[in-house]
Amino acid sequence: MIPNDFIAQLLSRVDVVEVIDRLVPLKKAGQNYQACCPFHKEKSPSFTVSPTKQFYHCFGCGAHGSAITFLMEYAGKTFPDAVEELAQGVGMSVPHDNTRVADPQAGGLFEVMQTAALFYKQQLKGSPVAVEYFKKRGVSGEVARRFHLGWAPPGWQSLASAFDDYADNALLETAGLVTTGDAGKRYDRFRERVMFPILNQQGAVIAFGGRILGSKDDGGGPKYLNSPETPIFSKGQELYGLFQAQATIRKVNRVLVVEGYMDVVALAQYGVEYVVATLGTATTEAHVQRLMRLADEVVFSFDGDAAGQRAAWRALENALPALRDGKQVRFLFLPEEHDPDSYIREHGREAFEEYVANALPLSAYWIRELNARHAGDSAEAKAARAAAARVHLEQVSAPMLRETLAKVLEGDVNIASHALLPPVKPRAAEGVASEDSHGAARTRFVARRPPMPASARSDPATQRVRSHARRILARPKLAMYLVDMQFPDSASAPQVLRLLQAVVGVAIRFPDEPNVGALLEEFRETEFASEVSRLLTDRDSELDAVVSDEEAESELRELRKQIEGGQLFPANRVVAVPEHLSNMGILALGVRRGSALPLLPGDNRVEARPIAHGNAPVVTRPLAPAPSPIALPASEEASAPPDDDLDDIPFDFDANFAPPPDDDHNAPF
C-alpha cells in the first residue's frame, strides 16, 4: 500500500489550484480562488480553493478536502489511481508498503463478488421462470444489462461450479454467499431467486439482493433476502441503483428514494432514471447526507399502506440531522393499491412524474403527522404536539430551516416560535475578516457541518480540549508542548483526549504553515476523520488566528496541568511518548519559551531530556486509513423504454460483464 510519508510529500509538491482548475475553471478572488461548486447546484460561487492551505472548501454544501479527495469525489478515481495521477504529474514514483492498509479481506471480497455476479448473470438465460418474471414486469434487455440482473438456481451448492475452492474458501462465507450448517456442511445462501447485484459508486459489486421465485415462492421464506454486513458492505451506507442513477440525479437535481429493487428497475425502464432504493433497512442519516451531495431535492416514495406510513415517519426522523438550508425533502404517497412499479406501468411516466412533482414538503408532512399522533385543539393536545416537535427541531442544525419549521409549528399550536426553539446565535469573531468573498459570516457554514454530538456541545471540558486540538491543527508547532504529555490509556480515555493525542502525533511532523490537505489525508478513514474535518472547517478557527503564540502556549500549559492532575477528566494511567518520537526528547523539538514546565507534586516524570529509544513501553494509535472513493461518471440521457416484451433479450451476456459499446452504464468488472 502507499506510505503516509509519501502522501505528505506528494501533496507538498502538488498544487491543488492547478489540479482543480483543469476540471473546474477557477477565478482569482483575493488570496484564494473560487468557482460555483461542482458538487451541488448554485448560482453564485461558494466553492473556495486556498493555494496556501492546499485545501478546497464549499461554504454551501460543505464539500472539502485535498487534491486527492477532489480527484476521488469529482473525477471518480479510486484512492490509488488519484495518487498515481498526481504523482505522474510531478514526476514522482509511487512506492508501496503496508502502512496504509484497507481491510485485508477487502480485495479478495471484491473478486469473490465479481465472480458470483458473473455466475448469476450467466444462469439467467437458462431459467425460464426468471426470464418470464422479468418479461411480465416489462423489463427490456437494455435495462437487464444495465442492472446486471441474474438468477440463483436451485440446489444447495450451485456456486461450487463457479468456485473451485468452494469447500474451503473462507471469503465465500465472509461475503455472505454461503452459509455453514450445524453439521459443518456449506450451502448457498441464495437459491431460486432473481438476483439484483448492489454496486458501490465505482461500479464494483459489493452485495446482492435476491427475490424468491419458483417452487420456493410459497411464503416459506423471506420474499427478499439481502447480503449480510461485510467489510465492503454496510446497509446503512449504500443505496441500490446509485451507480446507475448518479449522472441523471446531478442533471435533474432531484433524487427519488423508493423501497424496492424492482421499483428502481421498473422506473428506469420508463425513463425515470434518478431513482435509488434503500437496502431492506430504514433510511439513515448517512443516506440523506450522501444524496444531498448529489441533488438539492430528495423525494421519498412510500406505499400508501400502514407499513409505508411507518417507514415514511422513520425516514423523516432519521433525515432531520442531515437537513440543510437550500435543500428540499418531500414525501410521496401513492394510492394504497400501488407501488411505483405498478403505478407507472398502469398510468405511465407523465402521470407518475406529476405525482413526484406534487409530493408533500417535509414541513407539511411533519405538521400533518404531528396532528394525527396528537390530535385535538385542546391546550393539552397542542402542548403534546409542541413537545414532540421540539425534540425534532433540536435535531435540525440548519438555522434557517429550524426557524421556519418553528414558525410553521407556531401557527399550529399558538406558541411563540422563540419559546419553541431559541434562534441560533451567530458566533462570528468581531474584527476578524472572513475568507468568504460574499461578505457573509462564516457562521453560515454551521448548518453544513455534521452536527456535533450533544455530549460534546454541553461539556465545557470537551469543548476546551477540542478548541486546543483545532489550534494545533492550524499551528502544528504548538504540538511540542504536549508531545511528552501523560495521555490516558486508550482503554479508559475519553474520546476527546484520544483525538487530542492523535492530533499531536500527526501535527508534530508538520511545519508551522501546514498543508491542510495533507493534514486531512493523515486521518482518512480513521476514527477521527469526521472530527478532524469538523475542526478544520470550524467557524471558530478565525478566532484562533488572533490568539498569540504566547497566549496559546500558556493555555496549553494550563490544560496539560489540569489533564495530568485529573482535574478535567478522571485520573489517568500514564503512557509513554509515541514511538516515532521516543528517541528525540522534548528538547530536540526546539527550545520552549520561558522556563520548562514545573513538575507537579507526586509527578514521577523526569525533567525534559532526550529519551533513549525503547526506554519505556509505547502506546500508539496507528493511522491506517482505507480509501472510500466516490465516483461521478459521465451523464447519460434518460430515454423511453423500447417497445419489446423481453423476447429480444438473449440473456447471453458477455463473459466479462461488458455491455454493448453504446451502454454508458458499464461497471468496471
XYZ file of C-alpha atoms in Angstrom:
669
model
C 0.000 0.000 0.000
C 1.030 3.661 -0.257
C 3.057 5.031 2.680
C 1.738 8.006 4.635
C 5.054 9.838 4.279
C 4.802 9.664 0.503
C 1.278 11.118 0.583
C 2.565 14.086 2.594
C 5.496 14.604 0.199
C 3.217 14.346 -2.828
C 0.744 16.920 -1.535
C 3.607 19.275 -0.701
C 4.599 19.273 -4.394
C 1.121 19.241 -5.972
C -0.807 22.500 -6.402
C -4.472 21.902 -5.594
C -5.403 25.019 -7.582
C -3.906 23.575 -10.767
C -5.486 20.171 -10.174
C -8.992 21.594 -9.725
C -8.660 24.269 -12.395
C -8.069 21.588 -15.046
C -11.533 20.191 -14.344
C -13.428 23.159 -12.868
C -12.285 26.616 -14.085
C -11.370 28.843 -11.137
C -11.279 32.629 -10.791
C -8.952 34.621 -8.535
C -10.729 36.103 -5.500
C -8.279 37.837 -3.193
C -5.746 35.332 -1.894
C -7.920 32.390 -2.910
C -9.715 31.052 -5.993
C -13.429 30.492 -6.475
C -15.999 28.729 -8.641
C -19.570 27.543 -8.476
C -19.422 24.320 -6.515
C -19.130 21.217 -8.706
C -20.774 19.105 -6.006
C -24.112 20.899 -5.784
C -26.213 23.316 -7.825
C -25.709 27.004 -7.075
C -25.944 30.333 -8.876
C -23.212 32.264 -7.057
C -19.808 30.740 -6.207
C -19.240 29.415 -2.704
C -16.538 26.889 -3.624
C -13.156 28.233 -2.462
C -9.670 26.852 -3.124
C -6.777 28.020 -0.961
C -3.273 27.846 -2.515
C -1.639 28.479 0.873
C -3.581 25.780 2.717
C -3.759 23.455 -0.326
C -7.373 22.815 0.572
C -10.768 23.302 -1.069
C -13.963 24.028 0.787
C -17.558 24.778 -0.217
C -19.447 27.070 2.133
C -22.698 25.829 0.625
C -22.676 22.020 0.778
C -19.630 21.501 2.980
C -17.511 19.575 0.469
C -13.844 19.913 1.350
C -10.540 18.133 1.071
C -7.185 17.796 -0.653
C -6.192 17.360 -4.290
C -6.531 13.597 -3.758
C -10.039 13.950 -2.363
C -11.095 16.117 -5.299
C -9.974 13.572 -7.896
C -11.826 10.876 -5.989
C -15.084 12.755 -5.460
C -15.269 14.688 -8.728
C -13.380 12.558 -11.255
C -14.392 9.195 -9.803
C -10.861 7.974 -9.122
C -10.016 5.360 -6.557
C -7.514 6.412 -3.905
C -4.544 4.624 -5.555
C -5.482 5.962 -9.003
C -5.767 9.527 -7.701
C -2.364 9.267 -6.032
C -0.823 7.736 -9.159
C -2.197 10.503 -11.402
C -0.909 13.274 -9.144
C 2.471 11.574 -8.765
C 2.928 11.260 -12.517
C 2.161 14.948 -12.916
C 5.058 15.943 -10.648
C 7.476 13.226 -11.739
C 7.266 11.074 -8.607
C 7.184 7.291 -8.434
C 4.637 5.784 -6.065
C 6.192 3.395 -3.514
C 4.162 0.844 -1.619
C 4.274 -0.603 1.874
C 1.797 -1.790 4.462
C 1.268 1.419 6.415
C -1.915 2.430 4.617
C -3.896 -0.780 4.729
C -7.515 -1.386 3.872
C -9.295 -4.355 5.356
C -7.054 -7.297 4.439
C -10.053 -9.193 3.098
C -11.473 -6.350 1.002
C -9.598 -7.074 -2.224
C -10.490 -10.740 -2.117
C -14.123 -9.960 -1.354
C -14.433 -7.757 -4.436
C -13.089 -10.613 -6.580
C -15.465 -13.126 -4.986
C -18.450 -10.840 -5.541
C -17.473 -10.245 -9.170
C -17.216 -13.974 -9.832
C -20.581 -14.631 -8.174
C -22.272 -11.814 -10.119
C -20.946 -13.239 -13.386
C -22.222 -16.695 -12.427
C -25.714 -15.422 -11.557
C -25.850 -13.353 -14.753
C -24.942 -16.354 -16.903
C -27.537 -18.510 -15.138
C -30.361 -16.118 -16.016
C -30.545 -17.135 -19.676
C -31.138 -20.760 -18.676
C -34.022 -20.063 -16.288
C -37.461 -19.835 -17.950
C -39.087 -18.888 -14.641
C -36.719 -15.933 -14.113
C -36.979 -14.754 -17.730
C -40.771 -14.967 -17.540
C -40.778 -12.972 -14.302
C -38.819 -10.111 -15.847
C -40.894 -10.238 -19.050
C -44.092 -9.868 -17.022
C -42.575 -6.869 -15.247
C -41.798 -5.298 -18.627
C -38.008 -5.381 -18.260
C -36.105 -4.903 -21.527
C -32.745 -6.339 -22.470
C -31.135 -2.924 -22.180
C -32.308 -2.470 -18.604
C -31.420 -6.057 -17.695
C -27.863 -5.394 -18.873
C -27.722 -2.022 -17.144
C -28.552 -3.503 -13.733
C -26.712 -6.822 -14.350
C -29.744 -8.868 -13.330
C -29.190 -12.537 -12.597
C -30.596 -15.795 -11.286
C -29.505 -18.012 -8.384
C -30.509 -21.541 -9.447
C -31.974 -24.168 -7.142
C -29.604 -26.570 -5.452
C -27.635 -26.412 -2.255
C -24.192 -25.832 -3.790
C -24.702 -24.301 -7.227
C -21.884 -21.801 -6.637
C -19.429 -24.706 -6.480
C -19.350 -24.627 -10.283
C -18.029 -21.039 -10.123
C -15.516 -21.561 -7.294
C -13.086 -24.483 -7.428
C -12.275 -23.900 -3.752
C -15.935 -23.740 -2.695
C -15.411 -26.136 0.214
C -12.665 -24.171 1.953
C -12.775 -20.578 0.617
C -13.329 -18.523 3.789
C -14.193 -15.409 1.769
C -17.376 -17.028 0.443
C -18.769 -17.105 3.959
C -17.433 -13.635 4.825
C -19.143 -12.290 1.700
C -22.441 -13.869 2.745
C -22.624 -16.079 -0.351
C -22.551 -19.368 1.559
C -23.670 -20.491 4.993
C -22.315 -23.304 7.139
C -24.885 -25.597 8.725
C -24.811 -27.291 12.106
C -23.080 -30.324 10.628
C -20.335 -28.135 9.173
C -21.553 -28.518 5.595
C -21.701 -25.449 3.373
C -24.642 -24.416 1.223
C -25.557 -21.413 -0.921
C -27.284 -18.500 0.779
C -29.202 -17.526 -2.378
C -31.269 -20.260 -4.075
C -34.128 -19.962 -6.611
C -34.032 -16.175 -6.565
C -33.733 -13.466 -9.182
C -30.597 -11.555 -8.251
C -30.036 -7.812 -8.039
C -26.312 -7.004 -7.705
C -25.654 -3.993 -5.469
C -22.840 -1.790 -6.768
C -20.792 0.823 -4.987
C -20.274 4.234 -6.574
C -17.331 2.919 -8.576
C -19.447 0.143 -10.091
C -17.959 -2.784 -8.166
C -20.302 -5.474 -6.827
C -20.412 -5.316 -3.027
C -23.602 -7.251 -2.192
C -26.753 -8.870 -3.567
C -30.474 -8.715 -3.100
C -32.494 -11.782 -4.104
C -36.244 -12.059 -4.781
C -37.637 -15.548 -4.259
C -39.243 -17.327 -7.246
C -40.066 -20.810 -8.429
C -41.039 -23.627 -6.104
C -39.901 -21.665 -3.081
C -42.278 -18.770 -3.765
C -44.808 -20.187 -1.323
C -44.388 -17.968 1.701
C -41.993 -20.365 3.343
C -39.068 -17.944 3.282
C -38.429 -14.211 3.110
C -39.614 -12.667 -0.145
C -36.421 -10.604 -0.367
C -33.082 -11.740 1.012
C -30.118 -9.374 1.248
C -26.414 -9.942 1.755
C -25.288 -9.532 5.371
C -22.968 -6.748 6.525
C -19.410 -7.360 5.330
C -16.110 -5.412 5.309
C -17.144 -3.930 1.939
C -20.903 -3.543 2.505
C -22.994 -1.644 5.043
C -26.758 -1.390 4.548
C -26.910 1.926 6.351
C -24.439 3.485 3.898
C -25.285 2.039 0.476
C -28.203 2.584 -1.897
C -29.347 0.283 -4.689
C -29.080 1.815 -8.155
C -26.928 4.787 -7.131
C -24.135 3.879 -9.544
C -26.565 3.773 -12.478
C -28.537 6.853 -11.370
C -25.949 9.353 -10.150
C -25.318 11.072 -13.505
C -29.043 11.667 -14.061
C -29.508 12.753 -10.441
C -26.949 15.508 -10.950
C -28.549 16.523 -14.237
C -32.144 16.861 -12.979
C -31.050 17.910 -9.461
C -33.540 15.500 -7.894
C -33.373 12.006 -6.428
C -36.310 9.698 -5.748
C -35.901 7.151 -2.947
C -38.106 4.051 -3.247
C -38.459 0.902 -1.200
C -37.722 -1.956 -3.599
C -35.214 -3.146 -6.168
C -37.889 -3.736 -8.810
C -39.200 -0.209 -8.288
C -35.786 1.122 -9.351
C -35.598 -1.218 -12.352
C -39.187 -0.594 -13.479
C -38.904 3.194 -13.246
C -35.655 3.101 -15.216
C -37.499 1.060 -17.854
C -39.860 4.014 -18.305
C -37.092 6.607 -18.409
C -37.265 7.737 -14.770
C -33.589 7.260 -14.011
C -32.986 9.412 -10.914
C -34.147 6.628 -8.578
C -32.429 4.679 -5.777
C -33.671 2.256 -3.115
C -32.721 1.572 0.475
C -31.478 -1.939 1.165
C -34.031 -3.566 3.375
C -33.487 -1.029 6.135
C -34.868 2.344 7.144
C -33.466 5.469 5.528
C -30.472 6.624 7.558
C -28.848 9.995 8.123
C -25.872 8.750 6.091
C -28.195 8.011 3.155
C -29.637 11.526 3.249
C -26.224 13.182 3.541
C -24.957 11.244 0.552
C -27.971 12.120 -1.589
C -27.889 15.799 -0.659
C -24.368 15.937 -2.015
C -25.809 14.934 -5.391
C -29.059 16.912 -5.571
C -30.973 19.753 -3.949
C -34.256 17.820 -3.821
C -34.783 14.427 -2.200
C -38.204 12.795 -2.604
C -39.097 9.753 -0.509
C -41.690 7.473 -2.092
C -43.622 5.077 0.110
C -46.571 2.774 -0.359
C -49.805 4.217 0.959
C -50.456 1.373 3.425
C -49.711 1.429 7.151
C -46.226 -0.032 6.668
C -45.425 2.718 4.171
C -46.632 5.383 6.587
C -44.414 3.993 9.360
C -41.427 3.864 7.028
C -42.021 7.484 5.969
C -42.079 8.708 9.576
C -38.838 6.863 10.334
C -37.292 8.439 7.246
C -38.319 11.901 8.430
C -36.864 11.383 11.899
C -33.594 9.984 10.553
C -33.280 12.750 7.957
C -33.618 15.655 10.409
C -29.927 15.894 11.434
C -28.865 15.858 7.766
C -31.197 18.651 6.591
C -29.520 21.666 5.019
C -30.704 25.143 4.144
C -31.361 25.361 0.420
C -32.249 21.662 0.179
C -35.757 20.219 -0.126
C -37.085 16.959 1.272
C -40.511 15.764 0.091
C -42.744 12.760 0.769
C -44.729 10.930 -1.901
C -47.571 8.581 -1.001
C -49.082 6.527 -3.803
C -52.601 5.045 -3.578
C -52.718 2.028 -1.270
C -53.122 -0.432 -4.119
C -49.968 0.787 -5.876
C -46.221 0.850 -5.580
C -44.042 2.864 -8.008
C -43.643 -0.143 -10.305
C -47.366 -0.835 -10.657
C -48.350 2.843 -10.817
C -46.025 3.758 -13.679
C -46.999 0.637 -15.630
C -50.702 1.480 -15.269
C -50.593 5.277 -15.625
C -47.363 5.987 -17.471
C -44.330 8.149 -16.902
C -46.010 11.550 -17.227
C -48.619 10.804 -14.557
C -46.000 9.369 -12.235
C -43.652 12.332 -12.561
C -46.565 14.688 -11.905
C -47.135 12.772 -8.674
C -43.462 13.242 -7.798
C -43.587 16.982 -8.544
C -46.566 17.389 -6.189
C -45.053 15.424 -3.291
C -45.629 16.839 0.199
C -42.906 19.155 1.535
C -41.321 17.907 4.751
C -42.888 20.754 6.756
C -46.406 19.866 5.578
C -45.955 16.157 6.217
C -44.413 16.881 9.621
C -47.343 19.004 10.812
C -49.872 16.562 9.363
C -48.337 13.643 11.223
C -47.982 15.564 14.487
C -51.702 16.357 14.329
C -52.528 12.726 13.592
C -50.424 11.494 16.508
C -51.514 14.194 18.976
C -54.936 15.144 17.664
C -57.141 17.842 19.103
C -57.462 21.584 19.677
C -57.234 21.445 23.444
C -54.364 23.064 25.293
C -53.146 19.621 26.294
C -53.116 18.324 22.704
C -51.257 21.396 21.459
C -48.738 21.087 24.269
C -48.194 17.435 23.349
C -47.602 18.388 19.706
C -45.207 21.149 20.741
C -43.250 18.814 22.998
C -42.939 16.159 20.292
C -41.969 18.773 17.721
C -39.324 20.324 19.932
C -37.474 17.015 20.050
C -37.377 17.086 16.252
C -36.384 20.734 15.994
C -33.427 20.245 18.284
C -32.013 17.746 15.792
C -32.098 20.220 12.898
C -28.790 22.050 12.556
C -29.767 24.182 9.533
C -30.555 27.565 11.178
C -32.985 28.983 8.619
C -34.901 25.742 8.248
C -35.059 25.361 12.017
C -36.613 28.783 12.439
C -39.006 28.217 9.534
C -40.217 24.944 10.996
C -40.663 26.633 14.367
C -42.800 29.307 12.676
C -44.937 26.643 10.995
C -45.397 24.968 14.365
C -46.251 28.309 15.978
C -49.221 28.643 13.632
C -50.460 25.211 14.627
C -50.067 25.296 18.416
C -50.291 29.071 19.071
C -46.997 29.133 20.961
C -44.390 31.720 20.030
C -41.581 30.257 17.954
C -38.889 31.660 20.253
C -40.423 29.640 23.082
C -40.487 26.518 20.944
C -36.874 26.861 19.903
C -34.473 29.744 20.578
C -32.815 31.103 17.432
C -29.302 30.058 16.537
C -26.850 32.657 17.847
C -24.073 33.645 15.443
C -20.559 33.392 16.822
C -18.517 35.215 14.201
C -15.366 36.847 15.561
C -15.609 40.607 15.870
C -12.972 42.405 13.826
C -11.761 39.222 12.111
C -12.136 39.216 8.358
C -13.846 36.243 6.750
C -12.416 34.497 3.700
C -15.898 34.221 2.212
C -15.857 36.603 -0.761
C -19.587 37.197 -0.461
C -19.040 39.060 2.771
C -21.210 36.594 4.657
C -20.086 35.478 8.088
C -18.504 32.059 8.098
C -21.159 31.026 10.594
C -23.413 30.318 7.654
C -21.482 27.054 7.245
C -22.585 25.863 10.682
C -25.590 24.157 9.142
C -23.462 22.342 6.597
C -21.181 20.554 9.016
C -22.138 17.229 10.566
C -23.844 18.004 13.879
C -21.623 17.694 16.918
C -22.754 15.104 19.468
C -24.923 16.627 22.178
C -22.480 15.482 24.863
C -19.663 17.436 23.224
C -21.826 20.558 22.887
C -22.763 20.563 26.553
C -19.445 19.548 28.148
C -17.115 22.535 28.735
C -14.072 20.298 29.279
C -14.654 18.511 25.983
C -15.151 21.791 24.159
C -11.974 23.167 25.665
C -9.882 20.201 24.530
C -11.437 20.354 21.062
C -10.516 24.026 20.731
C -6.887 23.273 21.550
C -6.845 20.400 19.054
C -8.176 22.849 16.460
C -5.407 25.343 17.267
C -2.745 22.656 16.957
C -4.057 21.680 13.512
C -3.737 25.317 12.455
C -0.323 25.811 14.130
C 1.398 22.418 14.369
C 4.366 23.829 16.316
C 2.049 24.039 19.352
C 2.102 20.226 19.474
C 5.609 20.363 21.004
C 4.104 21.436 24.318
C 2.042 18.232 24.584
C 4.184 15.651 22.835
C 5.542 14.144 26.099
C 2.309 14.641 27.998
C 0.894 11.852 30.154
C -2.061 10.908 27.963
C -4.514 8.360 29.383
C -4.545 4.742 28.396
C -6.678 4.377 25.262
C -8.840 1.788 27.007
C -10.092 4.343 29.535
C -9.516 7.653 27.755
C -12.385 9.959 26.838
C -12.831 10.225 23.074
C -11.759 13.855 23.014
C -8.407 13.078 24.698
C -7.719 10.301 22.219
C -8.497 12.836 19.487
C -6.030 15.305 21.009
C -3.352 12.614 21.250
C -3.839 11.672 17.592
C -3.691 15.337 16.525
C -0.467 15.878 18.473
C 1.087 12.739 16.995
C 0.368 13.918 13.451
C 0.956 17.669 13.867
C 4.453 17.268 15.311
C 5.604 16.060 11.886
C 4.255 19.115 10.032
C 5.788 22.574 9.541
C 4.219 25.595 11.189
C 2.411 26.587 7.977
C 0.601 23.287 7.423
C -0.646 21.859 4.182
C -4.238 21.398 5.348
C -4.979 18.915 2.584
C -2.076 16.738 3.700
C -3.172 17.008 7.329
C -6.637 15.811 6.371
C -5.218 12.872 4.423
C -3.380 11.703 7.554
C -6.736 10.997 9.178
C -8.522 9.460 6.195
C -10.796 6.606 7.315
C -9.520 6.678 10.893
C -11.930 7.004 13.802
C -11.030 10.698 13.977
C -11.628 11.540 10.296
C -15.010 13.246 10.684
C -13.979 15.106 13.844
C -10.792 16.444 12.234
C -12.869 17.558 9.234
C -15.144 19.458 11.592
C -12.172 21.075 13.307
C -10.523 22.126 10.051
C -13.732 23.808 8.864
C -14.824 25.079 12.267
C -16.337 28.562 12.321
C -14.200 29.395 15.372
C -10.940 28.788 13.505
C -10.829 32.518 12.755
C -10.865 33.241 16.469
C -7.738 31.128 16.840
C -5.921 33.355 14.354
C -5.968 36.312 16.758
C -4.582 34.292 19.686
C -0.831 34.918 20.054
C 1.676 32.086 20.316
C 2.462 33.132 23.904
C -1.201 33.044 24.919
C -1.745 29.707 23.193
C 1.338 28.274 24.919
C 0.170 29.472 28.318
C -3.282 27.940 27.831
C -1.751 24.648 26.698
C 0.417 24.552 29.813
C -2.650 25.030 31.984
C -4.611 22.418 30.013
C -1.794 19.922 30.385
C -1.537 20.549 34.117
C -5.268 20.017 34.625
C -5.445 16.877 32.470
C -2.431 15.250 34.132
C -3.713 16.281 37.541
C -7.105 14.688 36.875
C -8.982 17.988 37.240
C -10.748 17.865 33.835
C -11.238 14.128 33.475
C -10.903 11.136 35.824
C -7.367 10.202 36.880
C -5.474 8.656 34.007
C -2.827 5.977 33.739
C 0.490 7.127 32.315
C 1.606 6.034 28.872
C 4.853 6.734 27.067
C 5.824 9.119 24.303
C 4.748 7.956 20.792
C 7.296 5.553 19.320
C 8.356 7.773 16.430
C 9.368 10.469 18.958
C 10.836 8.297 21.713
C 14.445 8.892 20.664
C 14.067 12.640 20.327
C 13.010 14.024 23.662
C 11.147 17.263 24.081
C 14.333 19.347 23.913
C 15.047 18.015 20.438
C 11.884 19.698 19.204
C 13.091 23.189 19.977
C 13.509 25.446 22.973
C 10.296 26.367 24.740
C 9.536 29.922 25.593
C 10.195 30.677 29.233
C 11.092 28.043 31.737
C 10.339 24.359 31.454
C 7.064 23.062 32.811
C 7.352 22.554 36.584
C 6.837 19.078 37.923
C 3.547 18.565 39.706
C 3.505 17.170 43.243
C 3.782 13.424 43.049
C 4.698 13.568 39.358
C 7.214 10.843 38.570
C 8.150 12.214 35.157
C 11.783 13.082 34.592
C 12.743 16.568 33.548
C 12.849 17.213 29.808
C 15.842 15.463 28.288
C 16.482 13.094 25.400
C 14.811 9.736 25.912
C 16.619 6.603 24.840
C 14.755 4.579 22.213
C 12.843 1.759 23.812
C 13.176 3.342 27.273
C 9.510 2.744 28.076
C 6.601 0.766 26.728
C 4.836 2.601 23.940
C 1.132 3.033 23.394
C 0.369 4.225 19.899
C -2.716 4.565 17.748
C -1.627 3.737 14.232
C -3.228 5.616 11.391
C -4.189 3.023 8.803
C -6.655 4.764 6.524
C -8.503 2.988 3.765
C -9.994 5.000 0.928
C -13.729 5.205 0.319
C -13.885 6.862 -3.069
C -16.881 8.414 -4.720
C -17.264 8.235 -8.487
C -19.073 10.665 -10.734
C -19.438 9.020 -14.157
C -20.391 10.829 -17.321
C -24.012 11.772 -17.756
C -26.396 9.748 -19.868
C -29.658 10.965 -21.316
C -32.770 9.228 -19.986
C -34.659 7.524 -22.761
C -38.072 5.936 -23.187
C -38.185 2.144 -22.970
C -38.027 0.209 -26.217
C -41.175 -1.467 -27.477
C -40.239 -5.025 -26.675
C -41.520 -7.690 -24.329
C -38.163 -9.182 -23.411
C -38.294 -11.653 -26.312
C -35.292 -9.885 -27.789
C -33.208 -10.370 -24.648
C -30.621 -13.004 -25.472
C -29.503 -13.301 -21.838
C -26.178 -14.439 -23.217
C -24.271 -11.565 -21.724
C -20.574 -11.392 -22.431
C -18.493 -13.396 -20.026
C -16.656 -10.294 -18.896
C -19.770 -8.317 -17.990
C -19.162 -5.915 -20.878
C -22.395 -4.301 -22.130
C -22.793 -3.064 -25.716
C -20.484 -0.191 -26.743
C -23.306 2.329 -26.524
C -24.099 1.441 -22.922
C -22.616 4.140 -20.683
C -23.564 2.232 -17.553
C -20.641 -0.151 -17.837
C -19.480 -1.162 -14.374
C -15.753 -1.887 -14.296
C -15.895 -5.583 -13.584
